[in-house]
PDB file of C-alpha atoms in Angstrom:
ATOM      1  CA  UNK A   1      33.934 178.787 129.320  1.00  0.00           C
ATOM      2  CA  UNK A   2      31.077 178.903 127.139  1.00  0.00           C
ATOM      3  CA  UNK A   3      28.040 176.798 127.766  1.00  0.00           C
ATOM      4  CA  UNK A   4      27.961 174.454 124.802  1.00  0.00           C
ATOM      5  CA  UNK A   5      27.219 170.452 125.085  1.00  0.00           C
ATOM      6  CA  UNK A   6      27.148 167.856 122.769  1.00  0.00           C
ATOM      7  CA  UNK A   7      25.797 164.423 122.259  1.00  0.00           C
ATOM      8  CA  UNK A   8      26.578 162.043 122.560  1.00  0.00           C
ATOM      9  CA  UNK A   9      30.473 161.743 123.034  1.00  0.00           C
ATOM     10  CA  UNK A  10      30.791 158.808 121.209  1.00  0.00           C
ATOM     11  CA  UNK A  11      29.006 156.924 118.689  1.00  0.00           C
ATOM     12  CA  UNK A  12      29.684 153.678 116.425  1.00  0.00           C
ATOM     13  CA  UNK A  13      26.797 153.376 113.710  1.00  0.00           C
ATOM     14  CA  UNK A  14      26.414 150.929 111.134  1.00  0.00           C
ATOM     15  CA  UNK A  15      26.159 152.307 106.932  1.00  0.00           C
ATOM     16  CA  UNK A  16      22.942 153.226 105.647  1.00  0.00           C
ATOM     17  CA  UNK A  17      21.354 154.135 109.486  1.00  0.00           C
ATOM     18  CA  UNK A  18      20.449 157.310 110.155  1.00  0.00           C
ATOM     19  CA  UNK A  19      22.383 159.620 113.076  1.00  0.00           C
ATOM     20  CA  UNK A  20      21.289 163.108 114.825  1.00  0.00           C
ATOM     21  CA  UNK A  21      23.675 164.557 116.651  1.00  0.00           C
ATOM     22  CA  UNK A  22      22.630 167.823 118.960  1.00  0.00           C
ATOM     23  CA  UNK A  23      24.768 171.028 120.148  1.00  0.00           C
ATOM     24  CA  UNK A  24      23.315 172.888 123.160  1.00  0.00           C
ATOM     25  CA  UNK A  25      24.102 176.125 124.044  1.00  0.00           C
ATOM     26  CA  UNK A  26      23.011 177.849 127.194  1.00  0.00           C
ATOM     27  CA  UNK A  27      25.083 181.530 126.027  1.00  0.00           C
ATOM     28  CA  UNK A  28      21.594 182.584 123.675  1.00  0.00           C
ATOM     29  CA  UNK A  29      24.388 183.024 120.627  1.00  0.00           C
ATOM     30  CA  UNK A  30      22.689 183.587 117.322  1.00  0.00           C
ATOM     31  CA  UNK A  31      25.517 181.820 115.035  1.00  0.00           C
ATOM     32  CA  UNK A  32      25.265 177.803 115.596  1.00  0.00           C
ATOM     33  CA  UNK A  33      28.350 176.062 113.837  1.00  0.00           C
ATOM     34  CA  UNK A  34      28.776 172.538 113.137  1.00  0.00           C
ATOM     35  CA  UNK A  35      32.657 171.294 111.675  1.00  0.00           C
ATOM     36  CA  UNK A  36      33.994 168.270 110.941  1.00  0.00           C
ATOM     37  CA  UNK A  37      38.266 167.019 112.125  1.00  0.00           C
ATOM     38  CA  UNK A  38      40.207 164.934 109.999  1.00  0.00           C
ATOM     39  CA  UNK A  39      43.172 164.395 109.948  1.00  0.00           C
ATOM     40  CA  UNK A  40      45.617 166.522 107.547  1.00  0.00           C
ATOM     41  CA  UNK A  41      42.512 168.708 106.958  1.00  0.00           C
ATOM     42  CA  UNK A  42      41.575 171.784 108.707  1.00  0.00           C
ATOM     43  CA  UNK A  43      38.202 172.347 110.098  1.00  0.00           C
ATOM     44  CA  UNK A  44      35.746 171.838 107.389  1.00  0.00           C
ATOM     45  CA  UNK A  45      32.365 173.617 107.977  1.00  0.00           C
ATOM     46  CA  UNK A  46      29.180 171.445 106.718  1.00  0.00           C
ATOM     47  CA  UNK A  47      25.991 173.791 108.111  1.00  0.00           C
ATOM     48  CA  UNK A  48      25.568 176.689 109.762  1.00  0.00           C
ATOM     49  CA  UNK A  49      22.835 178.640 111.442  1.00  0.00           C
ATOM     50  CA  UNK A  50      22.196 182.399 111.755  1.00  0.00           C
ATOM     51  CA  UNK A  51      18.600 181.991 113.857  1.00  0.00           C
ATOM     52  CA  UNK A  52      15.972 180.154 114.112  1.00  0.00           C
ATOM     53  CA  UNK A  53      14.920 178.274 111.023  1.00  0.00           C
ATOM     54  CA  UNK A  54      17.585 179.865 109.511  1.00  0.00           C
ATOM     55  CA  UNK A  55      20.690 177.419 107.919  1.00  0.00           C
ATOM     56  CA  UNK A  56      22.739 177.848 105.300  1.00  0.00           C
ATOM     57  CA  UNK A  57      25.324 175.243 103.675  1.00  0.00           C
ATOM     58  CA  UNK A  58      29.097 175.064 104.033  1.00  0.00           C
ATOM     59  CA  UNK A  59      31.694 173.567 101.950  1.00  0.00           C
ATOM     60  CA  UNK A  60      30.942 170.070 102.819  1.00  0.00           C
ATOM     61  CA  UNK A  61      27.347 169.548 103.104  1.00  0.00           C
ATOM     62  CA  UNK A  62      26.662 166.670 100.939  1.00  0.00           C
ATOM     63  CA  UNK A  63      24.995 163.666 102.804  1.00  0.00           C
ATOM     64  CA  UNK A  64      24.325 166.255 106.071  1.00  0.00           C
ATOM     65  CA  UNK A  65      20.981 168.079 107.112  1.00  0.00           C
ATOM     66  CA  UNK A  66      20.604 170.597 110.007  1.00  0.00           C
ATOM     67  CA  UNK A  67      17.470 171.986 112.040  1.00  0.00           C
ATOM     68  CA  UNK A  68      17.357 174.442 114.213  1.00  0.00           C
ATOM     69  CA  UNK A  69      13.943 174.414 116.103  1.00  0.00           C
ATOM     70  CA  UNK A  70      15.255 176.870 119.119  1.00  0.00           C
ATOM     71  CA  UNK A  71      18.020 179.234 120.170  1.00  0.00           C
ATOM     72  CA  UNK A  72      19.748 176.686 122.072  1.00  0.00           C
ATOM     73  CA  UNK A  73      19.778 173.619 120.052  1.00  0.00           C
ATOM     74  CA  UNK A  74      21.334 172.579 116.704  1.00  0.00           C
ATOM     75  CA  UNK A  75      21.118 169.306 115.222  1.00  0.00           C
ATOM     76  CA  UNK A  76      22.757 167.352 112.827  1.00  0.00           C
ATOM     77  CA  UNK A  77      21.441 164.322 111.190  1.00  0.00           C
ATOM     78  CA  UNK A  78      23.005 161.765 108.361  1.00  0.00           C
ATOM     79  CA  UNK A  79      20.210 160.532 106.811  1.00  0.00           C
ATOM     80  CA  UNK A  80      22.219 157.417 105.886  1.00  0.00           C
ATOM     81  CA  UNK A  81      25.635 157.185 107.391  1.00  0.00           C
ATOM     82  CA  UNK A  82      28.670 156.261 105.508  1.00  0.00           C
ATOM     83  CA  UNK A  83      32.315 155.283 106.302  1.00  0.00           C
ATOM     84  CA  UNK A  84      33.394 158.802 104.623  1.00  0.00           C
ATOM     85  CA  UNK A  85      31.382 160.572 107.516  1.00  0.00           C
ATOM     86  CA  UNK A  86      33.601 158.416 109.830  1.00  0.00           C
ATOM     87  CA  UNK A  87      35.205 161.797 111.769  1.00  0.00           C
ATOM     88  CA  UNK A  88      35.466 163.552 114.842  1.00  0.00           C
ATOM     89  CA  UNK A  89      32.454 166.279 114.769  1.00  0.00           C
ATOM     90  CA  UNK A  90      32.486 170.272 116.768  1.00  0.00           C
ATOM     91  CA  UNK A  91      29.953 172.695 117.383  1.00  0.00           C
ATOM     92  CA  UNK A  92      30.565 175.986 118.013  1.00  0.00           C
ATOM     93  CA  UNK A  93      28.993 179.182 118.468  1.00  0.00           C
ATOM     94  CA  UNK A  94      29.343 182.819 118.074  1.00  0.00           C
ATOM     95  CA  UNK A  95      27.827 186.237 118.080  1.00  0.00           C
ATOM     96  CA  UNK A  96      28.975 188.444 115.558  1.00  0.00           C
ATOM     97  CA  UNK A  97      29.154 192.181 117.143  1.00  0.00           C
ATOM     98  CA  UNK A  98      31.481 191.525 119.980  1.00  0.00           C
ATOM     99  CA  UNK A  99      34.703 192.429 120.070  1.00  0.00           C
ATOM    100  CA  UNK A 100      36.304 190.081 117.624  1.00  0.00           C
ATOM    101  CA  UNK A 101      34.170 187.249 117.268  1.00  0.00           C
ATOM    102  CA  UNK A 102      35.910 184.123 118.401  1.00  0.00           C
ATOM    103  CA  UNK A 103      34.133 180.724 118.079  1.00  0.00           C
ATOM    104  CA  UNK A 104      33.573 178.567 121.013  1.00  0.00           C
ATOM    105  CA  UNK A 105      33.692 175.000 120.164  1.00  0.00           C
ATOM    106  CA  UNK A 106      32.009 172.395 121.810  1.00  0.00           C
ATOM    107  CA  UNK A 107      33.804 169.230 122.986  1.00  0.00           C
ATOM    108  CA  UNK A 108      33.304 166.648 119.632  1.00  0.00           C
ATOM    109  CA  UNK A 109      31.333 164.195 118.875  1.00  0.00           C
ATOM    110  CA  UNK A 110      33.608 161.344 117.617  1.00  0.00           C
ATOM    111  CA  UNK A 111      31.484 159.403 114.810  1.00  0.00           C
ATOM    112  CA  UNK A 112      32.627 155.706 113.836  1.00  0.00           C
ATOM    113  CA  UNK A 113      30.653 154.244 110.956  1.00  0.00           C
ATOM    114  CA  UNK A 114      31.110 150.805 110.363  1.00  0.00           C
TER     115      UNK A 114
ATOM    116  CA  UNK B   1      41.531 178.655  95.533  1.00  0.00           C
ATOM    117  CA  UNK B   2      41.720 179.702  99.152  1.00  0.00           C
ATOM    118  CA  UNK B   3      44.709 178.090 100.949  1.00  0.00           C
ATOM    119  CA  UNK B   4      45.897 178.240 104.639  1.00  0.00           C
ATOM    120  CA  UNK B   5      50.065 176.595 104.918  1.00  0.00           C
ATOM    121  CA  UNK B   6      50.864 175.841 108.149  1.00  0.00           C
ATOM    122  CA  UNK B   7      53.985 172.938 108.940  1.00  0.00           C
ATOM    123  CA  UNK B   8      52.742 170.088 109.915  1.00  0.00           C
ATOM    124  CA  UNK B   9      54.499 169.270 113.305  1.00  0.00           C
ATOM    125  CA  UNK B  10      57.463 171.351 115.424  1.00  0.00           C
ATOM    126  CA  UNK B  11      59.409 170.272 118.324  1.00  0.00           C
ATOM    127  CA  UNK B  12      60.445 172.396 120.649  1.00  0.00           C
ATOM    128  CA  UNK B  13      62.402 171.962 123.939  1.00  0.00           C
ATOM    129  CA  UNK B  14      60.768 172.966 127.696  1.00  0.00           C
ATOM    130  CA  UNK B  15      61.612 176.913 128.675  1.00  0.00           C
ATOM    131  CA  UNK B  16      62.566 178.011 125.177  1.00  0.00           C
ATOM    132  CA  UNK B  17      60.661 179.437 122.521  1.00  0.00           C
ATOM    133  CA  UNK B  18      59.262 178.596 119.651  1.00  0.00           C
ATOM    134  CA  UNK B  19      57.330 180.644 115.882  1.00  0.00           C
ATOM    135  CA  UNK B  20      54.354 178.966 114.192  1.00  0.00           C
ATOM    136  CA  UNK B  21      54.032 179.958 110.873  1.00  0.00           C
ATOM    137  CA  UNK B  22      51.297 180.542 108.512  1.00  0.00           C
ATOM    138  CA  UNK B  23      50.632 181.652 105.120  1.00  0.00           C
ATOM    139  CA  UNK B  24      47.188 182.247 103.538  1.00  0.00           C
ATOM    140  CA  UNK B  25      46.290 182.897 100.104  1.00  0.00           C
ATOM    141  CA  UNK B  26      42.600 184.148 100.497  1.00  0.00           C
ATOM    142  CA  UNK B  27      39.835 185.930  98.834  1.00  0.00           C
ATOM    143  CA  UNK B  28      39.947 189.130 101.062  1.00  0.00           C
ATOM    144  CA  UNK B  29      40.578 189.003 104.582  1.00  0.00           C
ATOM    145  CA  UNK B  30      39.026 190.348 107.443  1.00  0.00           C
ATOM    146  CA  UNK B  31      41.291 189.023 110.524  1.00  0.00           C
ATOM    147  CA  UNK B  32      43.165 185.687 111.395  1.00  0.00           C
ATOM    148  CA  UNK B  33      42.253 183.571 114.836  1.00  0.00           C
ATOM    149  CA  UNK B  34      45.025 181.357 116.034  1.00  0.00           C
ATOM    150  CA  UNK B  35      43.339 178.392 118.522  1.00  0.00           C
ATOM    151  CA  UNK B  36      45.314 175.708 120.189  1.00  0.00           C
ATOM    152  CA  UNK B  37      43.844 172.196 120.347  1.00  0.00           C
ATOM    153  CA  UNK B  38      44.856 169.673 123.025  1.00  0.00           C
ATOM    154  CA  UNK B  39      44.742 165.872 121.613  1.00  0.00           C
ATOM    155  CA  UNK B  40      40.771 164.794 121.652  1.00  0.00           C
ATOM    156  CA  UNK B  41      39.385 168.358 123.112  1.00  0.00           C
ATOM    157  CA  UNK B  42      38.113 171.097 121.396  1.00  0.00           C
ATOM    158  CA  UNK B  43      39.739 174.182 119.906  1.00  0.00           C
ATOM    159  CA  UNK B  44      40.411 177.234 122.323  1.00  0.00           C
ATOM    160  CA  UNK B  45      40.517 180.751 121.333  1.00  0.00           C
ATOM    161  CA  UNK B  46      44.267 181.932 121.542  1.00  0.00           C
ATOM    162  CA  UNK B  47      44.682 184.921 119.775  1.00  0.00           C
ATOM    163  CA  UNK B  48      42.617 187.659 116.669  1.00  0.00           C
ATOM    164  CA  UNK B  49      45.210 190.060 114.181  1.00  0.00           C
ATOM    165  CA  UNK B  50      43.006 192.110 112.017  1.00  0.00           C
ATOM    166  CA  UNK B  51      46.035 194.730 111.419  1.00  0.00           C
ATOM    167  CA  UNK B  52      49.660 194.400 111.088  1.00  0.00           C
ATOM    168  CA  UNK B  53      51.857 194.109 114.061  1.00  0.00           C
ATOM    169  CA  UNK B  54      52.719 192.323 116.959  1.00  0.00           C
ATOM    170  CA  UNK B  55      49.709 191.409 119.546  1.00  0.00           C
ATOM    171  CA  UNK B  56      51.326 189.979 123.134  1.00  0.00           C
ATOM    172  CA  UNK B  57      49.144 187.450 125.889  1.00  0.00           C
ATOM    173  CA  UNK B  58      51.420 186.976 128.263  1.00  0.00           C
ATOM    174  CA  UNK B  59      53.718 184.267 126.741  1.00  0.00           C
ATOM    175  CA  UNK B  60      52.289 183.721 123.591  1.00  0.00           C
ATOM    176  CA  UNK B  61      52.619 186.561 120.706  1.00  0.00           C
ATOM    177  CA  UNK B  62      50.650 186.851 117.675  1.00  0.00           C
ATOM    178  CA  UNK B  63      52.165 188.832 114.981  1.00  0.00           C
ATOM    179  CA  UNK B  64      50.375 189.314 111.279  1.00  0.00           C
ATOM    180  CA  UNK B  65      51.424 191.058 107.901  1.00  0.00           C
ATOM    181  CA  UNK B  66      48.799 191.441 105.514  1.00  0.00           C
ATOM    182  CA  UNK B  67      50.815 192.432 102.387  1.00  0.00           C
ATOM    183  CA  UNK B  68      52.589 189.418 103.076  1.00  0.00           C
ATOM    184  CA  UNK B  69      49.951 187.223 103.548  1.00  0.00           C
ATOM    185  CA  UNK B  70      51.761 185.988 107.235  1.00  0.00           C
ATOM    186  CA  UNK B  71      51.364 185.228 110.508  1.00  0.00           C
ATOM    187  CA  UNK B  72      53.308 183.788 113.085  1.00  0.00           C
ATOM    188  CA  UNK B  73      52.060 182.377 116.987  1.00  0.00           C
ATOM    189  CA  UNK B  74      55.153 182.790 119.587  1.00  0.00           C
ATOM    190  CA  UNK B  75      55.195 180.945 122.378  1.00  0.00           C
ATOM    191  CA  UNK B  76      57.936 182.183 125.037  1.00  0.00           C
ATOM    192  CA  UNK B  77      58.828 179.741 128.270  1.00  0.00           C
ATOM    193  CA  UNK B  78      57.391 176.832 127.172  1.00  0.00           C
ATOM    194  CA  UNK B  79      56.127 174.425 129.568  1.00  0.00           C
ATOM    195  CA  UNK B  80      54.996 170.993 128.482  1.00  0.00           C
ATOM    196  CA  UNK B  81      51.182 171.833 128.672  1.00  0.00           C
ATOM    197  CA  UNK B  82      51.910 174.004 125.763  1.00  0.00           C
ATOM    198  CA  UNK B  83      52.142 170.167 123.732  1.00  0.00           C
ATOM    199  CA  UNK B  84      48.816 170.787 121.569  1.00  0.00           C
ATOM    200  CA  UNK B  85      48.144 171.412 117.938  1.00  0.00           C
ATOM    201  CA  UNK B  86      47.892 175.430 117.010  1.00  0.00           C
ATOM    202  CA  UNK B  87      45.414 176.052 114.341  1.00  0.00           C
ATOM    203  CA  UNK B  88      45.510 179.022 112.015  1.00  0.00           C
ATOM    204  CA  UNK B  89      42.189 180.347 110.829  1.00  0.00           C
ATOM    205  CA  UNK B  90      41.798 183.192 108.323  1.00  0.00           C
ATOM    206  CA  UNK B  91      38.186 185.611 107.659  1.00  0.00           C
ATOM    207  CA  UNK B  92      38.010 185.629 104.319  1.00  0.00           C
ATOM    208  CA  UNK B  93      35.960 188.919 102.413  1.00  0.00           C
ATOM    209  CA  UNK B  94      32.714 186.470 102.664  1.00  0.00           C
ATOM    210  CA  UNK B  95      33.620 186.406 106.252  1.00  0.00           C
ATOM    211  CA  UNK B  96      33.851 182.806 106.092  1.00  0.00           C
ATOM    212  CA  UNK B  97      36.321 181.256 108.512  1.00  0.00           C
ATOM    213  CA  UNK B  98      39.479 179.270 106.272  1.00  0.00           C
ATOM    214  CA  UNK B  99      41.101 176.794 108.341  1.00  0.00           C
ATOM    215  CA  UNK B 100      44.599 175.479 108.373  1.00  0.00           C
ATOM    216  CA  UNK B 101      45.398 172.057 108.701  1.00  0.00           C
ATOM    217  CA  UNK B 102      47.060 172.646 112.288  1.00  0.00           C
ATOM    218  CA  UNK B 103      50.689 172.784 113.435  1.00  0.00           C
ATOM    219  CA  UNK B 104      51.404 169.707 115.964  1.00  0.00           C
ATOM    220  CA  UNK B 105      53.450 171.046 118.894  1.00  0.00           C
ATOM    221  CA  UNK B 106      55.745 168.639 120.580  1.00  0.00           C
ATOM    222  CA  UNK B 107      57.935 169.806 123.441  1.00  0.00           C
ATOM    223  CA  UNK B 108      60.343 167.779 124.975  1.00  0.00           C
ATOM    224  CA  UNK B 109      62.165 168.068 128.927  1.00  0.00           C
TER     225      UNK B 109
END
């Protein structure tokens, strides 16, 4: 399976505080991922990275920020947390070039804002 | 807009076999993943169709038309581990991944 962690698991937050969540990745992918899971909807991409420094937006990026300081980490922050962002949150990773590309998905971060 | 179908839930009895479905209406396409998700884990990589035909893994098939805009997942011999939700995910000519709401599999003894 492919090295990716995230933390925490879990996490209840109150509206209007700020939350970071991080994705580690010990596979030295260049694409970092983050999604969010609700239900009825399919995987909804907010940020994603390409290297270093480098992020781009996804559909649903509103109220989300991303940094990516090193290979192995990505994190996401809400700079002030709302009961819409209330969801269950992946990373993944890839690296375009191989065979066909698959993402690997972290394990979720499930996000309860209160 | 860009649109992934997929039904919502199936059941599906132990040892038989069951199709997933899934129709996309995309801006180009360049290949279509099919993951299965067990209830509060993450996605797994099942299955990539990038041209039309059948692909077989064992017991699960994955079969794709592209002038159709149509996939299907197969699962032969199912066993109850095989409960999870299948998700359909399409490259679209941005090679942006569209996702489909998932398919909830449900299979009873």
């Amino acid at each position: 399976d492919a090295g990716i962690t995230q933390s925490p698991r879990h996490k209840v937050t109150e509206t209007g505080t700020p939350v970071t969540l991080r994705c580690h990745q010990t596979e030295n992918h260049r694409y970092m991922y983050w999604y969010r899971q609700d239900p009825g909807h399919g995987l909804r991409l907010i940020h994603y990275s390409y290297g270093v420094k480098d992020t781009d937006k996804g559909e649903v990026s509103d109220g989300y920020s991303v940094s990516r300081s090193k290979t192995e980490d990505f994190l996401l922050t809400l700079e002030s947390a709302t009961s819409s962002q209330t969801s269950v949150y992946f990373c993944a990773i890839s690296e375009p070039g191989q065979d066909t590309s698959p993402l690997h998905f972290g394990n979720g971060t499930r996000l309860t804002v209160t | 807009g860009q649109n992934i179908d997929q039904p919502t839930e199936m059941t599906a009895t132990e040892g038989a076999i069951v199709q997933i479905n899934c129709t996309y209406q995309t801006s180009g396409f360049n290949g279509l993943f099919w993951y299965q998700q067990h209830a509060g884990e993450a996605p797994t990589f099942l299955s990539y169709n990038v041209l039309d035909g059948l692909e077989e893994k064992g017991r699960f098939s994955s079969f794709l038309s592209r002038s159709k805009g149509y996939s299907y997942l197969l699962l032969k011999e199912l066993q109850m581990k095989d409960s999870a939700s299948y998700l359909c995910a399409v490259v679209d000519s941005n090679y942006q991944l569209i996702w489909g709401a998932g398919t909830k599999l449900i299979i009873k003894p």
